[in-house]
Amino acid sequence: MAPIIQLDDLRKTYASSEEPVHAVRGVSLTITKGEFVAVMGTSGSGKSTLMNILGCLDRPTSGSYLLDGIEVSKLSRDQLSDLRNHKIGFVFQNFNLLARTSALENVELPMLYRRTPLSPAKQREKAMAALEMVGIGKRADHTPNQLSGGQQQRVAIARSLINDPVLLLADEPTGNLDSRTSIEILGIFQRLNAQGITVLMVTHEPDVANYSKRIIVMRDGKIRSDTQVAKRFDAAEELRNLPVETTP
Amino acid sequence: MRLQTSFHTAFRALLRNKLRSLLTALGIIIGVAAVIAMVGIGNGAKKQVEDQVAALGDNALMIFAGSSSRGGMSGGFGSAGTLTLDDAFAIKRDIPGVQGVTPEVEGSTRISSGNQNWFTRLNGVAADYFSIRMWNFSFGGPFEERDVKTAAKVAVIGKTTAVEIFGTEEEALGKVVRIRNVPFTIIGVLAPKGASFFGRDQDDTIVIPYTSAMKRVLGTKTIPRITVSVERGKSVAMVVEQITSLLLQRHRLPGDREPDFTIRTQEELTTMATATSKTMTTLLGFVASISLIVGGIGIMNIMLVSVTERTREIGIRLAIGARGSDILMQFLIEAVTLSLLGGLIGIGLAFLAAALIMHFSPMPVYITAGPILYSFAFSAAVGVLFGFYPARKAASLDPIEALRYE
């Protein structure tokens, strides 16, 4: 399997007035197509910095980062934008949808910035299909403030997939959701992963991490452990086992 | 990003804050309206002057006694007494292409009829005068060459004078009016011409043969001015040249001496008359342009606020793959859309203002394409110029920082 992500001695140092801050101190890592990886770690462990570099939002100070065979560490700002546009799909903790903009238009947004534009009709069709896929096609014309947190996150997932990325990056995707909705969202990730999409998820909850296939724990800017999940949670099964909610 | 999509996005962003967008564009709206209306007022004044000068006949030229450079304007054209009636006859006799010639003497005088008095302007002219000035008659008609030869006591009066003394124009015809106690019979009433470009009422006048004026009323021997009309199709410049050499010869002035007369063509008079209103138009336009710049600063101010407010939106757009240039275009197009919309509304407002001014005042407003195009282009330029800094600020945001912005 071709590696989607290949890191070699990746380092990130922030210049500071007192002494330089070493956020990431030599990370080497390979993630192949079809993996579902959870990155864990306390705050200050360097996982956010690593996430930003993997998401092409930031460049490493040294070391190499190959994303789908492309060396990212030396690319320009515009080239990084283009990579984010068609190689990576982002899902954030606070959803980050455009306010006062319909779900459909939010999903269409990444297509507007494609270097090879699609016709407006084609865009609409693709966005609609993506919304159907995450089970929210009926609410395509709703704006974010008319949607629940779980629904907003579904819209965000639809948006992240719209340009057929090689990597789905999720930063604490269930951080703002209740437990049932969290499992539903993790179920979507598991389903997408089963279809062959590579997923990398940052979380600090071990329960959430257990829905992935591989857990990487960071500490002090280095990888402390890297293990396969022995007893993986299945979202569909967990949902069935949840006590039936009684609405008061 | 497609340009069409960019404009769509910009419109939506502007519609989201309707009141704010309107207030921001107000500076441009007022600026554009002011430029167009102000230049329109200036042009109206200029056109009025041009029309009046043209009414004199564009083939006319005037010869003033006295040198323009020696006496200058301080002495006043025509005060030198160097032109004679024989000069006028010689011009009519010897210069080809001359259609009409009239010596002109003038003075201010009190005229009376019965117990009515009026102080007016007296013009002594030849019969050619009326055709040269293209002046028609409401009632009666002009005096003829025969009347001039005999220094007949006949007069033609303007509308204002007729109304002041006889009540109506019609009443005046055939009546006798006393000019410095000399009785003159009114044989014609001139069609009204309105105010001249010097602001004088041209209809407040009484016109008599110059012979009568010189012998019977004013008692002068020299004439201050000769007006000449050139035949259609003949070169005015050529006639000017021939008159110049004829007069130099008649006045026995060698070539190196300053001529003792000044010739002004219609074109020169027009230029002189419009120069002032042109300056005024330019000045008005310039002052109004300043308000456009102030409007631009208003746009910049609001765009800067908008960029700060929408930091997170910018962060999202950058994260999902917008380039810096996409963000730059988005905000630039927003600023330009704002200023262009302001420009369009301003153009509408200018026409409204022009209509109101013309309805409530006698001032003519003459709106031309020039200032409309100029101010519209200027407002677009203002949008680009003042939108650029905020847009660049938005484009250079760091996506990580912008996403974290609360």
XYZ file of C-alpha atoms in Angstrom:
654
model
C 0.000 0.000 0.000
C 1.277 3.450 -0.935
C 1.744 5.679 2.100
C -0.653 8.653 2.295
C 1.459 10.321 4.959
C 5.181 9.831 5.442
C 6.973 11.893 8.090
C 10.719 11.754 8.582
C 12.251 13.431 11.642
C 9.690 16.228 11.513
C 10.418 19.199 13.784
C 8.650 22.456 14.528
C 10.289 25.178 16.578
C 8.660 28.502 17.405
C 10.961 31.457 17.886
C 10.158 33.133 21.173
C 11.668 36.108 22.984
C 13.120 33.998 25.811
C 14.024 30.635 24.357
C 12.798 28.751 21.292
C 9.789 26.506 21.889
C 10.184 23.023 20.446
C 6.612 21.967 19.773
C 7.410 18.907 17.670
C 10.825 17.310 18.203
C 11.502 14.647 15.628
C 8.419 12.687 14.565
C 8.717 9.875 12.024
C 5.500 8.218 10.968
C 3.912 6.364 8.055
C 0.177 6.147 7.443
C -1.043 4.074 4.537
C -4.233 4.272 2.543
C -7.311 2.997 4.341
C -6.036 3.501 7.890
C -8.105 5.076 10.679
C -5.691 6.699 13.120
C -6.417 8.480 16.377
C -3.801 10.887 17.732
C -3.983 11.390 21.468
C -2.101 13.502 23.932
C -2.540 16.123 26.605
C -2.490 19.807 25.769
C 1.084 20.883 25.079
C 1.985 17.444 23.778
C 2.478 18.880 20.274
C -0.506 17.106 18.732
C -2.160 20.375 17.594
C 1.056 21.546 15.951
C 1.459 18.171 14.266
C -2.152 18.343 13.129
C -1.611 21.830 11.603
C 1.424 20.598 9.697
C -0.363 17.457 8.506
C -3.258 19.683 7.407
C -0.856 21.840 5.367
C -1.876 24.873 7.444
C 1.685 25.224 8.734
C 5.150 24.235 7.523
C 7.674 22.222 9.530
C 10.947 23.847 10.642
C 12.880 20.817 9.468
C 12.376 17.243 8.347
C 10.267 15.986 5.516
C 6.521 15.504 5.031
C 5.306 13.555 2.036
C 1.542 13.828 1.476
C 0.372 11.377 -1.190
C 3.914 11.471 -2.579
C 4.270 15.282 -2.572
C 6.970 16.957 -0.463
C 5.003 19.556 1.488
C 7.693 21.184 3.627
C 9.033 23.423 0.853
C 5.778 24.466 -0.815
C 4.571 28.057 -1.157
C 1.476 29.482 0.505
C -0.600 29.129 -2.649
C 0.585 25.572 -3.271
C -0.399 24.676 0.302
C -3.847 26.200 -0.359
C -4.241 24.016 -3.431
C -3.173 20.893 -1.502
C -5.686 21.650 1.254
C -8.324 22.110 -1.413
C -8.040 18.804 -3.212
C -6.028 16.450 -0.956
C -7.404 17.131 2.510
C -10.835 17.338 4.096
C -11.106 19.131 7.445
C -13.591 18.462 10.235
C -13.322 20.775 13.248
C -14.517 20.598 16.821
C -16.676 23.713 16.409
C -17.857 22.696 12.905
C -16.667 25.982 11.300
C -19.544 26.366 8.893
C -20.236 29.756 7.318
C -23.060 31.411 9.236
C -26.215 32.535 7.414
C -25.264 30.271 4.528
C -27.284 27.186 3.643
C -25.944 23.681 4.257
C -25.842 23.116 0.501
C -23.774 26.261 -0.129
C -21.435 25.385 2.726
C -20.798 22.025 1.100
C -20.280 23.692 -2.291
C -17.683 26.097 -0.881
C -14.509 23.970 -1.454
C -15.560 23.456 -5.086
C -15.545 27.221 -5.635
C -11.814 27.236 -4.977
C -10.957 24.330 -7.288
C -8.310 25.074 -9.885
C -10.421 23.088 -12.338
C -13.894 24.555 -11.786
C -17.054 22.529 -12.224
C -20.269 23.844 -13.720
C -22.710 25.278 -11.147
C -25.180 22.480 -11.942
C -22.522 19.813 -11.389
C -21.489 21.482 -8.111
C -25.072 21.449 -6.873
C -25.459 17.811 -7.815
C -22.247 16.743 -6.040
C -23.068 18.777 -2.912
C -26.544 17.275 -2.759
C -25.124 13.751 -3.100
C -22.631 14.422 -0.284
C -25.415 15.672 2.000
C -27.491 12.585 1.195
C -24.499 10.414 2.055
C -24.232 11.842 5.587
C -28.001 11.525 5.950
C -28.964 15.193 5.924
C -30.199 15.738 2.368
C -33.596 16.926 3.607
C -32.054 19.908 5.348
C -29.954 21.198 2.457
C -31.491 24.674 2.592
C -31.129 25.083 6.367
C -28.578 27.511 7.723
C -26.220 26.382 10.532
C -28.247 28.115 13.269
C -31.278 26.055 12.199
C -29.322 22.807 12.676
C -28.317 20.861 15.775
C -24.634 20.281 16.598
C -24.717 16.752 15.178
C -26.393 17.974 12.000
C -23.833 20.747 11.623
C -21.014 18.239 11.974
C -22.623 16.079 9.281
C -22.676 19.110 6.976
C -19.000 19.713 7.810
C -18.174 16.082 6.951
C -20.043 16.400 3.652
C -18.030 19.545 2.928
C -14.734 17.818 3.787
C -15.427 15.017 1.299
C -16.673 17.120 -1.589
C -13.362 17.354 -3.493
C -12.583 13.639 -3.002
C -9.573 14.115 -0.667
C -6.983 11.444 0.059
C -7.043 12.297 3.761
C -9.788 13.276 6.180
C -8.443 15.240 9.158
C -10.744 15.525 12.153
C -9.766 17.734 15.089
C -11.751 16.722 18.185
C -14.808 16.073 15.966
C -16.986 14.956 18.905
C -15.744 17.540 21.409
C -18.913 19.621 21.265
C -21.416 16.791 20.939
C -23.402 14.630 23.392
C -22.477 10.952 23.619
C -25.195 9.550 21.312
C -24.480 12.110 18.588
C -20.745 11.485 19.059
C -21.195 7.810 18.328
C -23.312 8.633 15.282
C -20.543 10.861 13.923
C -17.881 8.222 14.689
C -20.136 5.771 12.867
C -19.967 7.955 9.786
C -16.165 7.987 9.994
C -16.109 4.202 10.329
C -18.413 3.850 7.327
C -16.277 6.223 5.233
C -13.132 4.405 6.347
C -14.699 1.105 5.304
C -15.156 2.653 1.858
C -11.393 3.231 1.732
C -11.009 6.806 2.970
C -8.015 7.430 5.205
C -9.047 9.114 8.460
C -6.810 10.848 10.993
C -8.537 12.053 14.129
C -7.209 14.045 17.091
C -8.914 13.393 20.406
C -8.133 13.328 24.093
C -10.884 10.835 24.976
C -9.755 7.178 25.024
C -13.368 6.074 24.408
C -13.441 8.016 21.155
C -9.983 6.770 20.146
C -11.155 3.204 20.474
C -13.383 3.590 17.399
C -10.215 3.924 15.285
C -7.859 1.158 14.175
C -4.569 2.635 15.395
C -3.769 4.934 18.308
C -0.732 7.206 18.438
C 0.001 8.918 21.750
C 2.083 12.102 21.758
C 3.971 13.596 24.625
C 6.481 16.446 24.742
C 6.611 16.706 20.975
C 7.399 13.050 20.377
C 5.473 9.848 19.686
C 5.272 7.922 22.933
C 3.328 4.931 21.747
C 1.902 3.663 18.463
C -0.428 0.678 18.806
C -3.103 -1.138 16.848
C -6.517 -1.186 18.542
C -7.132 -4.695 19.784
C -10.774 -4.397 20.756
C -12.300 -1.899 18.368
C -15.691 -0.318 19.070
C -18.296 -0.622 16.363
C -20.514 2.455 16.270
C -23.585 0.632 14.963
C -23.386 -1.904 17.750
C -22.741 0.700 20.447
C -25.779 2.662 19.300
C -27.941 -0.450 19.628
C -26.628 -1.016 23.168
C -27.381 2.537 24.283
C -30.359 2.788 26.560
C -33.367 4.069 24.617
C -33.754 7.756 25.325
C -37.054 8.790 26.774
C -37.972 12.301 25.864
C -39.528 13.994 28.877
C -12.847 31.361 -8.111
C -15.130 32.432 -10.944
C -15.665 36.182 -11.224
C -19.403 35.660 -11.386
C -19.310 33.683 -8.140
C -17.154 36.409 -6.574
C -19.742 39.085 -7.402
C -22.502 36.846 -6.106
C -20.611 36.342 -2.830
C -19.916 40.079 -2.571
C -23.577 40.980 -3.116
C -24.662 38.534 -0.433
C -22.143 39.919 2.035
C -23.352 43.470 1.331
C -27.035 42.528 1.574
C -26.370 40.932 4.949
C -25.725 44.418 6.373
C -28.074 46.565 4.296
C -28.073 49.660 6.463
C -24.328 49.590 6.937
C -23.712 49.091 3.218
C -26.025 51.991 2.376
C -24.348 54.308 4.890
C -20.926 53.298 3.597
C -21.933 53.935 0.006
C -23.534 57.254 0.976
C -20.187 59.025 0.764
C -19.765 57.823 -2.820
C -23.424 58.504 -3.640
C -23.153 62.114 -2.520
C -19.729 62.509 -4.112
C -20.827 61.267 -7.525
C -24.084 63.225 -7.410
C -22.163 66.354 -6.415
C -19.609 66.017 -9.224
C -22.254 65.477 -11.896
C -24.630 68.168 -10.628
C -21.874 70.747 -10.039
C -20.305 70.251 -13.457
C -23.852 70.262 -14.856
C -24.519 73.667 -13.300
C -21.195 74.974 -14.615
C -21.930 73.607 -18.080
C -25.408 75.086 -17.974
C -23.953 78.527 -17.299
C -21.390 78.026 -20.064
C -24.007 76.890 -22.560
C -26.205 79.865 -21.720
C -23.329 82.227 -22.434
C -22.474 80.425 -25.669
C -26.079 80.549 -26.830
C -26.215 84.274 -26.170
C -22.986 84.959 -27.958
C -24.077 82.786 -30.857
C -27.306 84.797 -31.049
C -25.119 87.704 -32.074
C -24.341 85.814 -35.253
C -21.307 83.587 -35.590
C -20.204 85.456 -38.708
C -19.974 88.809 -36.939
C -16.858 90.687 -35.964
C -16.382 93.935 -34.088
C -13.890 96.703 -34.613
C -13.180 98.805 -31.527
C -11.455 102.174 -31.547
C -8.141 102.140 -29.671
C -5.369 99.601 -29.300
C -5.861 96.544 -27.173
C -2.300 96.572 -25.860
C -1.816 100.300 -25.374
C -5.134 101.356 -23.945
C -5.952 97.899 -22.692
C -9.174 97.120 -20.975
C -8.636 99.924 -18.446
C -9.230 102.611 -21.034
C -12.080 100.608 -22.441
C -12.427 99.632 -26.051
C -13.907 102.390 -28.172
C -12.928 105.311 -25.978
C -10.018 106.443 -28.151
C -12.075 108.050 -30.923
C -9.921 106.778 -33.774
C -12.691 105.223 -35.864
C -14.665 107.365 -38.278
C -17.780 106.924 -40.336
C -15.586 106.990 -43.446
C -13.797 103.908 -42.136
C -17.149 102.125 -41.976
C -18.057 103.236 -45.519
C -14.653 102.159 -46.828
C -15.037 98.703 -45.294
C -18.424 98.246 -46.904
C -17.189 99.557 -50.254
C -13.736 97.974 -50.537
C -13.677 94.657 -48.671
C -15.059 91.667 -50.571
C -17.067 89.167 -48.554
C -18.540 91.765 -46.224
C -22.282 91.402 -45.932
C -23.341 94.165 -43.582
C -21.605 97.025 -41.799
C -22.919 99.218 -39.057
C -21.222 101.927 -37.072
C -22.448 101.878 -33.502
C -22.720 104.813 -31.137
C -24.309 104.402 -27.783
C -25.253 106.232 -24.671
C -27.589 106.143 -21.733
C -30.480 108.530 -21.854
C -33.826 109.446 -20.366
C -36.746 109.049 -22.724
C -40.321 110.145 -22.148
C -43.797 109.979 -23.551
C -46.574 111.963 -21.909
C -45.923 111.708 -18.198
C -43.981 108.410 -18.460
C -40.189 108.445 -18.023
C -37.649 105.726 -18.524
C -33.888 105.645 -18.369
C -32.558 103.360 -21.062
C -29.750 102.578 -23.421
C -29.634 104.422 -26.716
C -28.092 102.740 -29.768
C -27.322 104.602 -32.966
C -26.856 102.151 -35.829
C -27.175 101.633 -39.558
C -30.023 99.711 -41.200
C -27.724 96.666 -41.488
C -27.680 96.359 -37.691
C -30.845 94.251 -37.458
C -29.731 91.691 -40.003
C -26.216 91.492 -38.489
C -27.621 90.814 -35.033
C -30.366 88.614 -36.485
C -32.908 90.618 -34.549
C -36.549 90.184 -35.532
C -39.557 92.364 -34.832
C -42.642 91.675 -32.767
C -44.447 94.653 -34.251
C -43.640 97.059 -37.092
C -40.219 96.856 -38.715
C -36.741 98.364 -38.978
C -35.754 101.796 -40.322
C -34.071 101.848 -43.702
C -30.949 103.308 -45.319
C -33.019 106.303 -46.472
C -33.885 107.118 -42.830
C -30.185 106.966 -41.975
C -29.257 109.335 -44.825
C -31.842 111.902 -43.738
C -31.205 111.445 -40.010
C -34.890 110.670 -39.688
C -36.568 110.919 -36.316
C -37.649 107.294 -36.224
C -36.931 104.732 -33.498
C -37.179 101.028 -32.799
C -37.606 100.007 -29.170
C -37.017 96.885 -27.115
C -39.721 95.025 -25.293
C -38.762 96.165 -21.791
C -38.693 99.832 -22.760
C -42.000 99.514 -24.622
C -43.718 97.912 -21.656
C -42.255 100.427 -19.175
C -43.497 103.459 -21.103
C -46.576 102.297 -22.993
C -47.775 99.345 -20.929
C -47.710 96.848 -23.834
C -45.544 96.306 -26.898
C -48.533 96.776 -29.196
C -49.343 100.192 -27.691
C -45.887 101.525 -28.473
C -46.134 101.192 -32.247
C -46.708 104.542 -33.958
C -46.345 106.546 -30.752
C -43.953 109.431 -30.308
C -41.219 109.241 -27.731
C -39.003 112.152 -26.722
C -35.299 111.512 -26.467
C -33.678 114.506 -24.762
C -36.663 116.516 -25.955
C -36.303 115.417 -29.601
C -39.469 113.595 -30.713
C -38.997 110.253 -32.427
C -41.767 108.095 -33.943
C -41.698 104.434 -33.005
C -41.892 102.313 -36.136
C -40.964 98.909 -34.694
C -40.811 96.833 -31.527
C -37.947 94.310 -31.303
C -38.557 90.658 -30.463
C -37.353 89.940 -26.909
C -33.778 88.603 -26.518
C -33.432 88.320 -22.746
C -30.365 89.021 -20.673
C -26.943 89.270 -22.297
C -23.948 87.339 -20.981
C -22.872 90.447 -19.138
C -26.188 90.303 -17.301
C -27.681 93.329 -19.046
C -31.301 93.245 -20.239
C -30.914 93.454 -24.008
C -34.567 94.376 -24.410
C -34.129 97.553 -22.389
C -33.046 99.660 -25.369
C -34.049 102.166 -27.982
C -32.421 101.998 -31.434
C -32.300 104.943 -33.844
C -30.277 105.762 -37.004
C -26.672 106.596 -36.062
C -26.920 109.858 -37.977
C -29.843 110.948 -35.826
C -28.041 109.809 -32.692
C -24.818 111.668 -33.514
C -26.394 114.909 -34.753
C -29.618 115.213 -32.788
C -28.996 113.432 -29.473
C -25.395 112.709 -28.530
C -23.549 115.319 -30.538
C -20.431 113.180 -31.167
C -18.293 112.981 -34.310
C -16.350 109.774 -33.691
C -17.707 106.256 -33.353
C -16.475 103.772 -30.764
C -17.381 100.592 -32.610
C -18.123 99.157 -36.027
C -19.831 95.786 -36.336
C -19.347 93.821 -39.545
C -20.973 90.620 -40.732
C -19.195 88.317 -43.159
C -20.985 86.556 -46.002
C -21.787 82.893 -45.418
C -18.982 80.640 -46.594
C -16.394 83.445 -46.631
C -13.390 83.236 -44.347
C -13.735 85.474 -41.287
C -9.965 85.440 -40.811
C -9.433 86.704 -44.359
C -11.873 89.564 -43.849
C -10.172 90.469 -40.547
C -6.836 90.608 -42.342
C -8.181 92.812 -45.137
C -9.935 95.181 -42.739
C -6.731 95.460 -40.725
C -4.616 96.463 -43.721
C -7.312 98.811 -45.016
C -7.606 100.631 -41.677
C -3.827 100.783 -41.182
C -3.563 102.386 -44.602
C -6.439 104.813 -43.977
C -5.034 105.832 -40.583
C -1.593 106.266 -42.231
C 0.124 103.953 -39.806
C 3.343 102.238 -40.958
C 3.598 98.518 -40.335
C 5.817 98.820 -37.277
C 3.373 101.034 -35.395
C 0.730 99.745 -33.040
C -2.706 99.778 -34.755
C -5.175 102.255 -33.207
C -8.071 99.833 -33.381
C -8.874 96.298 -32.188
C -10.762 93.610 -34.061
C -12.569 90.909 -32.160
C -14.257 88.032 -33.945
C -17.259 86.195 -32.625
C -15.027 83.248 -31.799
C -12.745 85.363 -29.629
C -15.697 86.896 -27.840
C -17.091 83.446 -27.176
C -13.757 82.269 -25.830
C -13.476 85.254 -23.540
C -17.014 84.839 -22.289
C -16.733 81.118 -21.638
C -13.280 81.178 -20.040
C -14.691 82.267 -16.692
C -17.460 79.702 -16.600
C -14.985 77.025 -17.634
C -12.792 77.867 -14.650
C -15.850 77.757 -12.442
C -16.861 74.348 -13.804
C -13.387 72.933 -13.207
C -13.310 74.314 -9.679
C -16.753 72.920 -8.844
C -15.804 69.539 -10.245
C -12.582 69.512 -8.256
C -14.258 70.378 -4.966
C -16.877 67.704 -5.583
C -14.118 65.160 -6.343
C -12.777 65.670 -2.847
C -16.051 64.339 -1.466
C -15.487 61.209 -3.561
C -12.140 60.671 -1.854
C -13.787 61.179 1.536
C -16.356 58.569 0.464
C -13.498 56.216 -0.361
C -12.059 56.609 3.117
C -15.480 55.657 4.501
C -15.367 52.476 2.439
C -11.885 51.639 3.660
C -12.973 52.144 7.263
C -15.953 49.803 6.974
C -13.988 47.214 5.006
C -11.362 47.130 7.770
C -14.100 46.541 10.347
C -15.612 43.899 8.094
C -12.300 42.050 7.716
C -11.856 41.924 11.490
C -15.428 40.761 12.018
C -15.106 38.050 9.437
C -11.687 36.751 10.473
C -13.132 33.314 11.208
C -14.899 33.172 7.842
C -11.586 34.026 6.187
C -9.929 31.274 8.231
C -12.517 28.715 7.089
C -12.131 29.736 3.461
C -8.329 29.529 3.693
C -8.504 26.128 5.433
C -10.654 24.574 2.723
C -8.274 25.747 0.026
C -8.850 29.402 -0.862
C -5.652 31.092 -1.972
C -4.661 34.484 -0.608
C -5.536 35.932 -4.007
C -9.081 34.475 -3.763
C -9.620 36.250 -0.441
C -8.066 39.432 -1.837
C -10.437 39.346 -4.812
C -13.426 38.634 -2.601
C -12.900 41.733 -0.456
C -11.754 43.896 -3.340
C -14.857 43.018 -5.337
C -16.956 43.769 -2.277
C -15.411 47.240 -1.999
C -15.721 47.882 -5.730
C -19.325 46.635 -5.787
C -20.072 49.000 -2.926
C -18.510 51.980 -4.675
C -20.034 51.134 -8.077
C -23.499 50.757 -6.580
C -22.908 54.063 -4.824
C -21.860 55.519 -8.165
C -25.019 54.303 -9.914
C -27.295 55.643 -7.189
C -25.282 58.880 -7.262
C -25.912 59.261 -11.001
C -29.632 58.826 -10.415
C -29.505 61.347 -7.588
C -27.676 63.840 -9.820
C -30.489 63.734 -12.407
C -33.031 64.172 -9.630
C -31.098 67.142 -8.246
C -30.824 68.661 -11.733
C -34.574 68.327 -12.251
C -35.249 69.943 -8.874
C -32.821 72.813 -9.480
C -34.326 73.552 -12.883
C -37.831 73.356 -11.458
C -37.233 75.723 -8.573
C -34.659 78.125 -10.017
C -33.926 79.718 -13.392
C -30.451 78.142 -13.358
C -29.954 75.813 -16.316
C -28.294 72.466 -15.487
C -26.697 70.742 -18.420
C -25.631 67.162 -17.617
C -23.177 65.674 -20.105
C -21.768 62.185 -20.516
C -18.246 63.337 -19.528
C -18.732 63.902 -15.798
C -20.967 60.821 -15.533
C -18.274 58.579 -17.006
C -15.557 60.394 -15.089
C -17.241 60.152 -11.711
C -18.316 56.545 -12.302
C -14.776 55.546 -13.245
C -13.481 57.595 -10.338
C -15.781 55.797 -7.886
C -14.615 52.424 -9.235
C -11.009 53.572 -8.806
C -11.809 54.742 -5.278
C -13.244 51.283 -4.540
C -10.104 49.541 -5.789
C -7.755 52.019 -4.122
C -9.379 52.103 -0.710
C -10.528 48.488 -0.820
C -7.055 47.192 -1.542
C -5.501 47.687 1.894
C -8.308 45.934 3.834
C -8.449 43.181 1.209
C -4.709 42.612 1.440
C -4.975 42.505 5.200
C -7.622 39.788 4.867
C -5.587 37.844 2.305
C -2.448 37.796 4.433
C -4.166 36.374 7.525
C -2.668 33.188 8.911
C -5.269 30.401 8.553
C -4.443 28.884 11.955
C -4.763 32.230 13.749
C -7.896 33.097 11.815
C -9.600 29.787 12.666
C -8.818 30.301 16.338
C -10.239 33.870 16.292
C -13.303 34.348 18.476
